[in-house]
Amino acid sequence: MNWFRVLLSLTVFWFAALPAAAETVLSKFLPEISAGALVQGADGFGAPREDVAVAPVLKGGETIGWAFVTSDFVGTTGYSGKPIHTMVAVDKDARIIGVQLVKHSEPIVLIGIPDSKMKEMAAGYVGLDLVEEAESGGTAHDVDIISGATVTVMVIDDSIVRSGLKVARALGLGGLRPEEKASGPVYELNPEATAPQGWMEMEGDGTLRRLSLDAGQVNGAFAALADQRAAERPLTVPDETTFIEMQTALVSVPAIGKAILGEAEYANLTGWLKPGEHAIVIVGRGLYSFKGSGYVRGGIFDRIVLIQGDISVRFRDRMHKRLMAVAADGAPVFAETDIFKIPADAGFDPTQPFRIQLLVQREVGAIEKLFTTFDLGYQLPQSYLRPVAVAPVAEPSAAEGIAGQEESAAQAELWKRIWLGSQTEIAVLGAMLFVLTAVFFFQTWATRNARAFFWFRIAYLTATLVFLGWYANAQLSVVNLMALFGALVSGFSWQAFLLDPLTFILWFSVAAALLFWGRGAYCGWLCPFGALQELMNRAAKALHIPQWTLPWGLHERLWPLKYMIFLGLFGVSLMSIEQAEHLAEVEPFKTAIILKFVRAWPFVAYAAALLIAGLFVERFYCRYLCPLGAALAIPARLRMFDWLKRYHECGHPCQTCANECPVQAIHPTGEINPNECVNCLHCQLLYQSTTKCPVVIRKAKRRDSVAASPAPDLGHHPNSPKPQASS
């Protein structure tokens, strides 16, 4: 999409011109962390090194280890799409001596998982031997999966091990050294290679690799776990029953892709892949699914991960395509056939071995599961490779091994990759913003037909709720404002905000709308929870549920509540942004929109109570409790234009608009309060109504009266005799 690449290029150019944030993540969090809380017995941190983003951990003035934050070295994007920052300490023997989760935006961990569980999980990494992990490729330990937070825990585990290995190699801990380039021949993909056309032949020469597990093998693996509850709940099918048969191949290799996918599907694949990207096909059958059913739009396939050396790739849904049919001759019938994309910045080398790690789960309680893993190894056969001559290169320095071009480029390109993967969502949001802007600019024409505008508004609010809210999770929050203020105080970086394209675009559109129309452009049209309230109230009216109109005096005195809530949250955020985020649960957005009511019952009950109140008092929460609405209302009076048309008679004596305003934003004296107006344009419908507006009705009667009066006879003098009718 050329238009999108132009937009992205302009965005990159714009932000490239801004001052770059030179500080590391470690320097941001180091003042906030106690050395004793990270490493038992430690009494302080030394000055961070300039070449590597690590700081000495001190005890009695001596260095007992090195502290670092995982996101300085590896990508740590979690389920929320935002980084999970974990501080880790390693000693001179490359053993982990401390782990602390310092910052994240994972919704499940914030509200669904007890803090004690996360601390217990983190404490389990103390004592982990990174030398053993280097020798085993990162699989020398068991992952302590927490039910309900599988993706989050796996991302934390992956980031701790990979970043720990990078630090240990860079500092020479435990005898580890930066990985050296292979001294033997270097290979590249051979574009002239050919592949067998039959499935069995591809299995035979290694083009396809297989992992086959029967029920007996899986039962044995769970029986070997320390937790005996897994052994007490074995699979009850015969041991020889196929639990899963999973096969994979590197289909971005032209010969393999054409043989397995067919010419047409391979052409589609090459159009889907961008330069530097690769793709694998995974097919499976049996009792167990390698995909599962837990992933959602924007989510992660948590049962599989690609591992190559100390890099790993977790596949999101935007990196996934279903394969409708396998073209290779003699291919068995599979229950699942899928293609997964490997991003260009992942550091993946198709000429080197890799493995697909499969996570297998077993329920041991009502909501508790245990996990074990199996590996499907893959090595591209030599027939698909050809040697290349490579000039010798100097061994990279420690700084290059840690903060060198590959990892720094990965962090710099992260937000751009997310934007490129969100083209459809960005296009839809852009169309919604364009339509809304057109409606506001041409509001007289847009509100000319009351019935058509009613259904347009219903359709737009439905799109806001379903697409922006439940699908894309683009619900703005007062937490965003507090995070922005905190970033401005502690060291601003655009990258954290660019990681969520829709939220970023919405905030920029809100900033522009505040200058033109006030807060109503967002609150009245683009807020998913506001849309949910209004749509439910419309349904309530259709069901003849009585509507309550609060007395003006009480209504006016309830307005300040949301401003007091906002100021309270803002004050708390100055002391602790984390505490303010917890108190921001006064917003039901996370429960109703982000988590779709899948949450602990007190949160669901609170959100339901607000929605029920909204059945009787339209937009009850928006009117009296919303801190985000209050924050947007404060600059609302700075808007440049007054777009809403009024008559001199409005408010004195006519009260039609004041009585019918859905949120009672019109004073009895006729003025519209821009702090409370949600720009629903209902008053503009009334402004043109020939049945409700007294001014319009009076003008219409005057026109009708003029049209009905007889025209004067200008052809005769009034005193001249009237002409006689002929007989």
XYZ file of C-alpha atoms in Angstrom:
727
model
C 0.000 0.000 0.000
C 1.952 3.000 -1.319
C -0.048 5.569 0.637
C 0.770 3.769 3.862
C 4.497 3.645 3.120
C 4.456 7.379 2.386
C 2.665 8.008 5.699
C 5.123 5.793 7.576
C 8.096 7.465 5.911
C 6.813 10.907 6.871
C 6.263 9.722 10.433
C 9.772 8.271 10.608
C 11.224 11.499 9.180
C 9.268 13.632 11.635
C 10.297 11.726 14.709
C 13.854 11.262 13.477
C 14.131 15.042 13.616
C 13.215 15.044 17.292
C 15.848 14.667 20.001
C 16.610 11.006 20.573
C 16.413 9.547 24.033
C 19.989 8.532 24.753
C 19.346 6.960 28.115
C 19.083 3.211 28.538
C 16.146 1.502 30.190
C 18.492 0.598 33.044
C 19.271 4.259 33.776
C 15.549 4.968 33.952
C 14.717 2.281 36.496
C 17.960 1.999 38.489
C 17.120 4.914 40.873
C 13.755 3.290 41.642
C 15.078 -0.157 42.612
C 16.663 -1.108 45.912
C 19.795 -3.223 45.507
C 18.816 -5.248 48.570
C 15.413 -6.008 47.068
C 17.042 -7.282 43.877
C 19.944 -9.244 45.416
C 19.845 -10.471 48.979
C 22.553 -8.786 51.053
C 23.451 -6.141 48.454
C 23.706 -2.566 49.695
C 23.914 -0.472 46.530
C 24.628 -0.096 42.842
C 27.734 1.282 41.203
C 27.813 3.652 38.256
C 26.497 2.021 35.046
C 29.100 1.161 32.454
C 29.229 3.302 29.351
C 29.899 0.479 26.894
C 27.331 -2.008 28.205
C 23.979 -1.236 29.819
C 24.850 -2.914 33.127
C 25.532 -1.609 36.638
C 27.673 -3.234 39.350
C 25.799 -4.721 42.325
C 27.752 -3.822 45.441
C 28.112 -5.391 48.878
C 30.496 -3.731 51.291
C 32.008 -1.801 48.392
C 32.804 -4.946 46.383
C 31.131 -5.992 43.146
C 29.158 -9.203 43.623
C 27.300 -9.110 40.333
C 25.965 -7.067 37.462
C 22.408 -5.722 37.127
C 20.658 -5.077 33.822
C 17.159 -4.656 32.386
C 16.145 -7.253 29.812
C 14.591 -4.738 27.410
C 17.990 -3.086 26.887
C 19.155 -6.236 25.089
C 16.213 -8.160 23.631
C 12.667 -7.524 22.511
C 10.283 -8.014 25.427
C 6.906 -7.243 23.869
C 4.162 -9.004 25.812
C 0.499 -9.763 25.303
C -0.378 -6.078 25.680
C 1.920 -5.182 22.780
C 4.140 -3.186 25.158
C 7.511 -4.094 26.689
C 7.862 -6.082 29.902
C 10.822 -4.640 31.807
C 12.562 -7.129 34.097
C 15.699 -6.327 36.107
C 18.130 -9.225 36.451
C 21.436 -9.620 38.296
C 24.136 -12.171 37.409
C 27.359 -13.009 39.259
C 30.863 -13.712 37.956
C 29.992 -17.386 37.407
C 27.071 -16.453 35.123
C 24.483 -17.493 37.683
C 21.367 -15.390 38.174
C 21.329 -13.945 41.691
C 18.315 -11.653 41.463
C 15.182 -11.007 39.375
C 12.582 -8.291 39.761
C 9.653 -7.409 37.468
C 9.873 -3.614 37.384
C 7.392 -2.430 34.749
C 4.769 -3.940 32.456
C 1.341 -3.305 30.954
C 0.032 -6.871 30.937
C -3.705 -6.670 31.757
C -3.899 -10.199 33.150
C -0.996 -9.601 35.552
C -2.240 -6.154 36.567
C -5.634 -7.397 37.693
C -5.999 -11.149 37.450
C -2.813 -12.675 38.898
C -1.789 -12.047 42.535
C 1.449 -10.116 42.930
C 2.759 -12.875 45.208
C 2.509 -15.391 42.353
C 4.536 -13.219 40.014
C 7.191 -12.651 42.690
C 7.347 -16.379 43.339
C 7.748 -17.046 39.619
C 10.546 -14.459 39.331
C 12.313 -15.822 42.406
C 12.462 -19.205 40.682
C 15.142 -17.892 38.310
C 17.594 -17.197 41.122
C 20.328 -19.788 40.784
C 19.779 -20.371 37.046
C 23.102 -21.332 35.440
C 23.520 -19.417 32.195
C 26.488 -21.569 31.206
C 24.185 -24.603 31.119
C 21.623 -22.557 29.209
C 24.255 -21.616 26.618
C 25.197 -25.275 26.165
C 21.584 -26.428 25.852
C 20.304 -23.559 23.721
C 18.209 -22.140 26.535
C 16.350 -25.327 27.494
C 18.228 -26.497 30.588
C 15.456 -25.247 32.882
C 11.716 -25.793 33.285
C 9.389 -22.856 32.729
C 7.073 -22.210 35.672
C 3.938 -21.375 33.702
C 1.181 -19.588 35.638
C -2.307 -20.532 34.474
C -3.991 -17.569 32.823
C -0.708 -15.776 32.088
C 0.986 -18.224 29.715
C 2.118 -15.656 27.162
C 3.355 -13.193 29.769
C 5.399 -15.804 31.642
C 6.907 -17.214 28.462
C 7.947 -13.738 27.283
C 9.533 -13.041 30.685
C 11.342 -16.397 30.631
C 12.588 -15.886 27.099
C 13.825 -12.355 27.808
C 15.632 -13.352 31.025
C 17.509 -16.225 29.401
C 18.408 -14.468 26.139
C 19.441 -11.161 27.707
C 21.321 -13.029 30.447
C 23.319 -14.910 27.823
C 24.121 -11.677 25.987
C 25.348 -10.003 29.180
C 27.349 -13.042 30.309
C 29.054 -13.333 26.917
C 29.782 -9.615 26.722
C 31.326 -9.489 30.199
C 33.032 -12.881 29.986
C 31.116 -14.256 32.980
C 31.407 -17.973 33.704
C 33.942 -18.353 30.932
C 31.414 -17.411 28.242
C 32.598 -15.358 25.299
C 30.853 -13.533 22.470
C 29.822 -16.028 19.824
C 32.387 -16.263 17.050
C 31.510 -16.537 13.436
C 31.924 -20.036 12.074
C 35.385 -20.540 10.640
C 34.207 -23.065 8.075
C 32.360 -22.456 4.814
C 29.549 -19.897 4.821
C 26.390 -20.801 2.955
C 23.501 -18.985 1.369
C 20.215 -20.154 -0.136
C 20.562 -21.588 -3.600
C 17.799 -20.117 -5.796
C 18.383 -22.818 -8.423
C 17.807 -25.748 -6.044
C 14.961 -28.167 -6.755
C 12.773 -30.075 -4.333
C 11.082 -33.480 -4.611
C 7.447 -33.243 -5.661
C 6.209 -36.038 -3.403
C 5.505 -35.699 0.314
C 7.268 -38.932 1.252
C 10.344 -37.954 -0.776
C 10.514 -34.611 1.058
C 10.288 -36.448 4.370
C 13.084 -38.724 3.240
C 15.605 -36.050 2.267
C 14.930 -33.761 5.253
C 12.954 -31.081 3.405
C 10.166 -31.870 5.888
C 10.907 -32.647 9.542
C 8.498 -34.402 11.886
C 7.635 -34.546 15.588
C 5.396 -37.490 16.445
C 4.129 -38.098 19.978
C 1.748 -40.795 21.142
C -0.351 -40.708 24.288
C 2.068 -42.993 26.150
C 5.015 -40.654 25.545
C 3.071 -37.632 26.758
C 1.855 -39.477 29.860
C 5.451 -40.459 30.602
C 6.687 -36.866 30.230
C 4.100 -35.542 32.676
C 4.758 -38.405 35.090
C 8.406 -37.313 35.205
C 7.487 -33.829 36.475
C 8.037 -33.002 40.119
C 4.338 -32.204 40.548
C 2.662 -35.607 40.737
C -0.780 -34.193 40.011
C 0.036 -34.480 36.296
C 0.656 -38.217 36.626
C -2.657 -38.611 38.443
C -4.589 -37.349 35.409
C -3.169 -39.317 32.452
C -4.721 -39.475 29.018
C -7.237 -42.312 29.079
C -6.837 -43.292 25.422
C -4.596 -46.229 24.422
C -0.879 -45.446 24.647
C -0.362 -45.860 20.897
C -2.986 -43.189 20.056
C -1.463 -40.269 18.173
C -1.309 -37.316 20.519
C 0.161 -35.023 17.857
C 2.003 -35.448 14.589
C 3.536 -32.119 13.618
C 5.696 -31.402 10.566
C 7.451 -28.263 9.388
C 9.417 -26.914 6.419
C 10.998 -23.603 5.430
C 8.620 -22.571 2.627
C 10.288 -19.211 1.977
C 12.930 -21.269 0.128
C 11.563 -21.085 -3.448
C 11.904 -24.759 -4.336
C 10.319 -25.933 -1.074
C 7.559 -23.331 -1.188
C 6.513 -24.244 -4.722
C 6.577 -27.977 -3.966
C 4.454 -27.776 -0.800
C 2.242 -24.769 -1.500
C 1.911 -24.863 -5.265
C 2.801 -22.091 -7.698
C -0.225 -19.862 -6.992
C -0.009 -20.055 -3.198
C 3.745 -19.535 -3.316
C 3.176 -16.376 -5.369
C 0.776 -15.177 -2.655
C 3.419 -15.967 -0.037
C 6.096 -13.903 -1.801
C 3.665 -10.990 -1.953
C 2.994 -11.333 1.783
C 6.672 -11.493 2.766
C 8.753 -8.331 2.790
C 12.508 -8.229 2.060
C 14.461 -10.171 4.667
C 11.441 -12.086 5.980
C 11.099 -15.882 5.949
C 8.231 -18.292 6.491
C 7.662 -21.816 7.736
C 4.724 -24.113 7.225
C 3.487 -26.176 10.173
C 0.962 -28.960 9.681
C -0.497 -31.151 12.381
C -3.040 -33.795 13.296
C -3.943 -35.823 16.367
C -5.544 -35.138 19.737
C -3.600 -31.941 20.407
C -3.565 -28.665 18.483
C -0.305 -26.781 18.076
C -2.334 -23.563 17.688
C -4.944 -24.007 20.374
C -8.000 -21.806 20.632
C -6.816 -19.283 23.201
C -5.252 -16.775 20.857
C -7.285 -13.739 19.884
C -6.850 -10.884 17.437
C -3.592 -9.183 18.359
C -2.630 -12.191 20.519
C 0.185 -14.702 20.505
C 0.216 -18.388 19.556
C 1.438 -19.504 22.956
C 1.913 -23.214 22.203
C 4.757 -22.846 19.697
C 7.954 -20.809 19.539
C 10.799 -20.849 17.017
C 14.246 -20.970 18.646
C 17.598 -20.518 16.916
C 20.604 -20.092 19.187
C 19.723 -17.371 21.659
C 17.001 -15.815 19.525
C 13.369 -16.815 19.642
C 10.330 -15.850 17.595
C 6.820 -15.920 19.010
C 4.159 -15.786 16.370
C 1.330 -13.275 16.559
C -1.828 -13.561 14.527
C -0.647 -10.909 12.063
C 2.307 -13.218 11.326
C -0.037 -16.104 10.512
C -1.915 -17.324 7.434
C -4.033 -20.419 7.030
C -3.002 -22.772 4.246
C -6.149 -24.076 2.601
C -4.542 -27.076 0.877
C -1.147 -28.801 0.555
C -0.095 -29.159 -3.080
C 2.578 -31.859 -2.672
C 1.708 -35.291 -4.057
C 0.847 -37.922 -1.466
C 0.392 -35.451 1.399
C -1.631 -36.898 4.310
C -4.802 -35.218 5.529
C -3.984 -32.776 8.329
C -6.334 -31.094 10.759
C -4.218 -27.921 10.807
C -2.162 -26.397 7.983
C -0.697 -22.979 8.691
C 2.030 -20.608 7.519
C 3.972 -18.436 9.974
C 6.096 -15.412 9.072
C 9.535 -14.795 10.627
C 10.220 -11.015 10.780
C 13.304 -9.596 9.117
C 14.614 -8.074 12.353
C 14.414 -11.326 14.317
C 18.011 -12.246 13.446
C 16.911 -15.546 11.872
C 19.402 -17.326 9.584
C 17.701 -19.860 7.276
C 20.989 -21.656 6.674
C 21.410 -22.535 10.360
C 19.545 -25.158 12.432
C 16.468 -24.120 14.416
C 13.735 -25.829 16.368
C 10.035 -25.436 16.980
C 9.306 -25.839 20.684
C 5.839 -27.203 21.428
C 4.220 -26.408 24.772
C 1.891 -29.180 25.986
C -0.516 -28.506 28.830
C -2.505 -30.700 31.199
C -5.284 -29.586 33.492
C -4.737 -30.550 37.126
C -7.481 -28.438 38.670
C -10.491 -26.332 37.888
C -8.332 -23.469 36.591
C -4.796 -24.812 37.053
C -2.565 -26.457 34.471
C 0.893 -27.991 34.280
C 3.155 -27.773 31.233
C 5.963 -29.603 29.499
C 7.751 -29.024 26.192
C 8.888 -31.040 23.165
C 11.174 -29.951 20.332
C 10.881 -30.364 16.579
C 14.369 -29.760 15.147
C 14.960 -28.525 11.602
C 18.084 -28.171 9.439
C 17.767 -27.085 5.831
C 19.256 -29.882 3.676
C 22.581 -29.112 1.996
C 21.009 -29.414 -1.457
C 19.228 -26.080 -0.907
C 22.446 -24.238 -0.003
C 25.533 -23.055 -1.825
C 28.852 -21.828 -0.397
C 29.808 -18.179 -0.606
C 33.155 -16.507 -0.173
C 33.222 -14.152 2.788
C 35.983 -11.709 3.627
C 37.330 -12.075 7.174
C 35.890 -9.641 9.689
C 37.211 -8.408 12.988
C 35.835 -9.962 16.137
C 33.146 -7.705 17.593
C 33.845 -5.906 20.827
C 31.830 -6.443 23.995
C 29.880 -3.270 23.337
C 29.054 -4.445 19.835
C 27.994 -7.825 21.204
C 25.498 -6.203 23.556
C 24.352 -2.863 22.274
C 25.539 -3.352 18.731
C 23.745 -2.761 15.523
C 21.575 -5.869 15.483
C 19.810 -5.415 18.813
C 19.682 -1.623 18.723
C 18.253 -1.803 15.222
C 15.678 -4.323 16.435
C 14.521 -1.914 19.132
C 14.528 1.039 16.734
C 12.542 -0.910 14.145
C 10.065 -2.426 16.597
C 7.439 0.271 16.363
C 7.792 0.472 12.577
C 7.236 -3.281 12.331
C 4.120 -2.982 14.466
C 2.808 -0.173 12.250
C 3.437 -2.175 9.094
C 1.607 -5.106 10.655
C -1.376 -2.879 11.492
C -2.052 -1.416 8.050
C -5.647 -2.612 7.883
C -6.515 -1.305 11.344
C -4.829 2.026 10.628
C -6.697 2.351 7.326
C -10.057 1.694 8.997
C -9.326 4.196 11.773
C -8.212 6.751 9.178
C -11.491 6.278 7.302
C -13.490 6.713 10.526
C -11.627 9.928 11.371
C -12.130 11.256 7.829
C -15.867 10.579 7.920
C -16.252 12.157 11.359
C -14.292 15.240 10.291
C -16.501 15.617 7.214
C -19.639 15.344 9.366
C -18.398 18.068 11.712
C -17.382 20.398 8.887
C -20.675 19.914 7.025
C -22.914 19.409 10.047
C -25.816 21.423 8.630
C -26.042 19.120 5.642
C -25.336 15.985 7.713
C -28.172 16.718 10.178
C -30.743 17.755 7.605
C -32.484 14.363 7.674
C -33.099 13.343 11.290
C -33.851 9.673 10.541
C -30.814 9.197 8.307
C -28.545 10.879 10.857
C -29.959 8.722 13.656
C -28.993 5.512 11.855
C -25.652 6.947 10.796
C -24.831 7.679 14.420
C -25.945 4.210 15.533
C -23.741 2.626 12.844
C -20.757 4.802 13.752
C -21.034 4.069 17.468
C -21.330 0.361 16.682
C -18.108 0.536 14.653
C -16.436 2.391 17.510
C -17.497 -0.228 20.045
C -16.844 -3.345 17.977
C -13.803 -2.303 15.927
C -11.974 0.268 18.039
C -12.979 -1.286 21.346
C -13.462 -5.032 21.358
C -11.399 -5.784 18.239
C -8.478 -3.334 18.335
C -8.520 -2.463 22.080
C -8.017 1.206 21.129
C -9.664 2.558 24.276
C -7.966 5.701 25.507
C -7.517 6.026 29.254
C -6.474 8.592 31.819
C -3.542 6.228 32.435
C -2.172 7.285 29.021
C -2.111 10.901 30.147
C -0.386 10.033 33.407
C 2.179 7.947 31.520
C 2.805 10.858 29.146
C 3.367 13.248 32.024
C 5.648 10.744 33.748
C 7.654 10.334 30.544
C 8.041 14.086 30.182
C 9.370 14.301 33.735
C 11.659 11.260 33.723
C 13.035 11.384 30.178
C 10.766 11.352 27.168
C 10.996 8.672 24.480
C 8.626 8.439 21.527
C 9.158 4.690 21.103
C 6.952 3.674 24.027
C 4.032 5.624 22.572
C 4.599 4.536 18.981
C 4.290 0.861 19.937
C 0.494 1.158 19.822
C -0.392 2.718 16.431
C -4.141 3.146 16.942
C -3.768 4.708 20.376
C -1.054 7.000 19.036
C -3.212 8.138 16.099
C -6.250 8.591 18.332
C -4.344 10.802 20.748
C -3.080 12.984 17.925
C -6.607 13.260 16.508
C -7.934 14.122 19.980
C -5.317 16.868 20.328
C -6.380 18.345 16.980
C -10.078 17.974 17.775
C -9.666 19.844 21.073
C -8.617 22.923 19.082
C -11.580 22.726 16.723
C -14.495 21.179 18.599
C -13.535 20.439 22.192
C -13.674 17.074 23.924
C -16.903 15.931 22.290
C -15.253 14.615 19.131
C -13.700 11.798 21.156
C -16.142 11.405 24.033
C -19.215 11.492 21.817
C -18.000 9.460 18.863
C -14.701 7.610 19.359
C -14.836 6.332 22.946
C -15.791 2.618 22.915
C -17.215 2.656 26.461
C -19.185 5.803 25.708
C -20.549 4.090 22.603
C -21.503 1.037 24.675
C -23.405 3.226 27.140
C -25.310 5.090 24.437
C -26.197 1.974 22.456
C -27.502 0.274 25.610
C -29.522 3.376 26.470
C -31.008 3.404 22.956
C -32.062 -0.207 23.490
C -33.514 0.744 26.895
C -35.600 3.487 25.315
C -36.841 1.062 22.658
C -37.922 -1.259 25.478
C -39.704 1.659 27.201
C -37.431 1.644 30.248
C -38.163 4.926 32.053
C -35.587 7.676 31.656
C -34.628 9.852 34.631
C -33.830 13.527 34.212
C -31.956 14.833 37.214
C -32.979 18.271 38.528
C -30.681 20.921 37.077
C -29.316 21.945 40.456
C -28.327 18.371 41.388
C -27.033 17.655 37.893
C -24.827 20.764 37.960
C -23.365 19.794 41.342
C -22.536 16.271 40.211
C -20.431 17.542 37.314
C -17.379 18.359 39.491
C -17.045 14.745 40.686
C -15.106 13.676 37.605
C -12.755 16.646 37.926
C -12.017 15.767 41.536
C -11.355 12.144 40.535
C -8.967 13.253 37.794
C -7.076 15.670 40.040
C -6.802 12.976 42.710
C -5.367 10.461 40.231
C -2.990 13.062 38.834
C -1.761 13.905 42.336
C -1.158 10.235 43.154
C 0.684 9.754 39.842
C 3.212 12.389 40.912
C 4.209 10.101 43.770
C 3.633 6.663 42.213
C 2.474 6.022 38.663
C 1.876 2.350 39.532
C -0.450 3.264 42.410
C -2.258 5.721 40.171
C -2.745 2.986 37.556
C -4.408 0.774 40.161
C -6.634 3.629 41.351
C -7.516 4.333 37.724
C -9.703 1.224 37.943
C -12.414 3.812 38.548
C -12.452 3.635 34.754
C -14.380 0.495 33.729
C -12.697 0.513 30.321
C -10.325 -2.373 31.016
C -13.138 -4.592 32.267
C -15.782 -3.803 29.653
C -13.636 -3.156 26.583
C -10.113 -4.615 26.885
C -10.976 -7.805 28.810
C -14.583 -8.035 27.572
C -15.882 -8.724 31.105
C -13.594 -11.753 31.576
C -12.391 -10.645 34.982
C -12.837 -11.024 38.735
C -16.445 -10.473 39.784
C -15.968 -7.173 41.722
C -14.673 -5.470 38.576
C -17.469 -6.940 36.460
C -20.063 -5.920 39.056
C -18.731 -2.356 39.087
C -18.796 -2.041 35.286
C -22.253 -3.625 35.143
C -23.558 -1.197 37.791
C -22.396 1.773 35.721
C -23.987 0.359 32.579
C -27.233 -0.340 34.415
C -27.284 3.239 35.720
C -26.802 4.324 32.111
C -30.019 2.570 31.142
C -31.942 5.156 33.172
C -29.620 8.181 32.955
C -28.017 8.373 29.519
C -24.188 8.291 29.699
C -24.267 8.324 33.497
C -20.563 7.503 33.789
C -19.522 10.069 31.168
C -21.450 12.828 32.906
C -20.301 12.400 36.485
C -17.383 9.990 36.963
C -15.074 9.824 33.923
C -11.597 11.228 34.757
C -10.547 11.044 31.105
C -13.531 13.185 30.120
C -12.558 15.647 32.843
C -8.965 15.790 31.593
C -10.144 16.482 28.039
C -12.720 19.027 29.226
C -10.125 21.236 30.937
C -8.714 22.547 27.610
C -12.129 22.390 25.900
C -12.696 26.140 26.239
C -9.549 26.775 24.215
C -11.256 25.578 21.036
C -10.925 27.964 18.130
C -14.480 27.836 16.743
C -18.100 27.662 17.887
C -19.627 25.290 15.381
C -22.978 24.626 17.052
C -25.583 27.042 15.717
C -28.044 28.755 18.063
C -30.993 31.160 17.765
C -31.492 34.256 19.910
C -34.609 32.573 21.256
C -32.654 29.573 22.583
C -33.075 29.551 26.359
C -35.304 32.581 26.434
C -37.940 31.423 26.131
C -37.368 28.173 24.175
C -36.147 25.190 26.245
C -36.512 22.472 23.604
C -32.774 21.844 23.121
C -32.058 22.070 26.852
C -34.794 19.531 27.611
C -33.742 17.110 24.867
C -29.936 17.288 25.211
C -28.924 13.660 25.919
C -26.321 14.687 28.515
C -27.949 17.892 29.816
C -25.053 20.014 28.559
C -27.273 23.010 27.731
C -28.015 25.501 30.503
C -31.606 26.632 31.045
C -30.430 30.043 29.832
C -29.534 28.513 26.460
C -25.708 28.338 26.588
C -23.972 25.101 25.640
C -21.346 24.048 28.169
C -18.319 22.943 26.070
C -16.907 21.053 29.078
C -19.909 18.716 29.075
C -21.006 18.683 25.426
C -20.283 15.406 23.598
C -20.988 16.835 20.129
C -23.766 14.365 19.401
C -25.287 17.080 17.139
C -28.799 16.445 18.450
C -29.235 20.187 18.986
C -28.352 20.706 15.320
C -31.127 18.317 14.344
C -33.516 20.397 16.434
C -32.073 23.587 14.921
C -33.519 22.501 11.566
C -36.585 20.608 12.824
C -39.851 21.713 11.265
C -41.834 19.940 13.999
C -39.969 20.834 17.222
C -38.082 24.110 16.856
C -40.449 27.093 17.464
C -38.235 29.398 15.417
C -38.267 27.099 12.385
C -41.987 26.479 12.803
C -42.693 30.228 12.998
C -40.605 30.898 9.888
C -42.381 28.100 8.040
C -45.795 29.495 9.001
C -44.746 32.944 7.843
C -43.656 31.549 4.483
C -46.878 29.586 4.157
C -48.913 32.668 5.037
C -47.118 34.739 2.443
C -47.534 32.027 -0.155
C -51.270 31.689 0.588
C -52.137 35.426 0.429
C -53.686 36.617 -2.956
C -51.373 38.514 -5.237
C -52.326 42.201 -5.834
C -53.830 43.084 -9.229
C -51.381 45.539 -10.763
C -53.226 45.896 -14.153
C -56.148 48.196 -12.995
C -56.533 51.370 -11.003
C -58.430 50.759 -7.802
C -61.074 53.387 -8.748
C -61.689 52.100 -12.276
C -64.908 50.158 -12.876
C -64.651 46.399 -12.832
C -64.870 44.742 -16.216
C -68.234 43.209 -17.006
C -68.425 39.532 -17.600
C -69.484 38.612 -21.088
C -72.688 36.734 -21.436
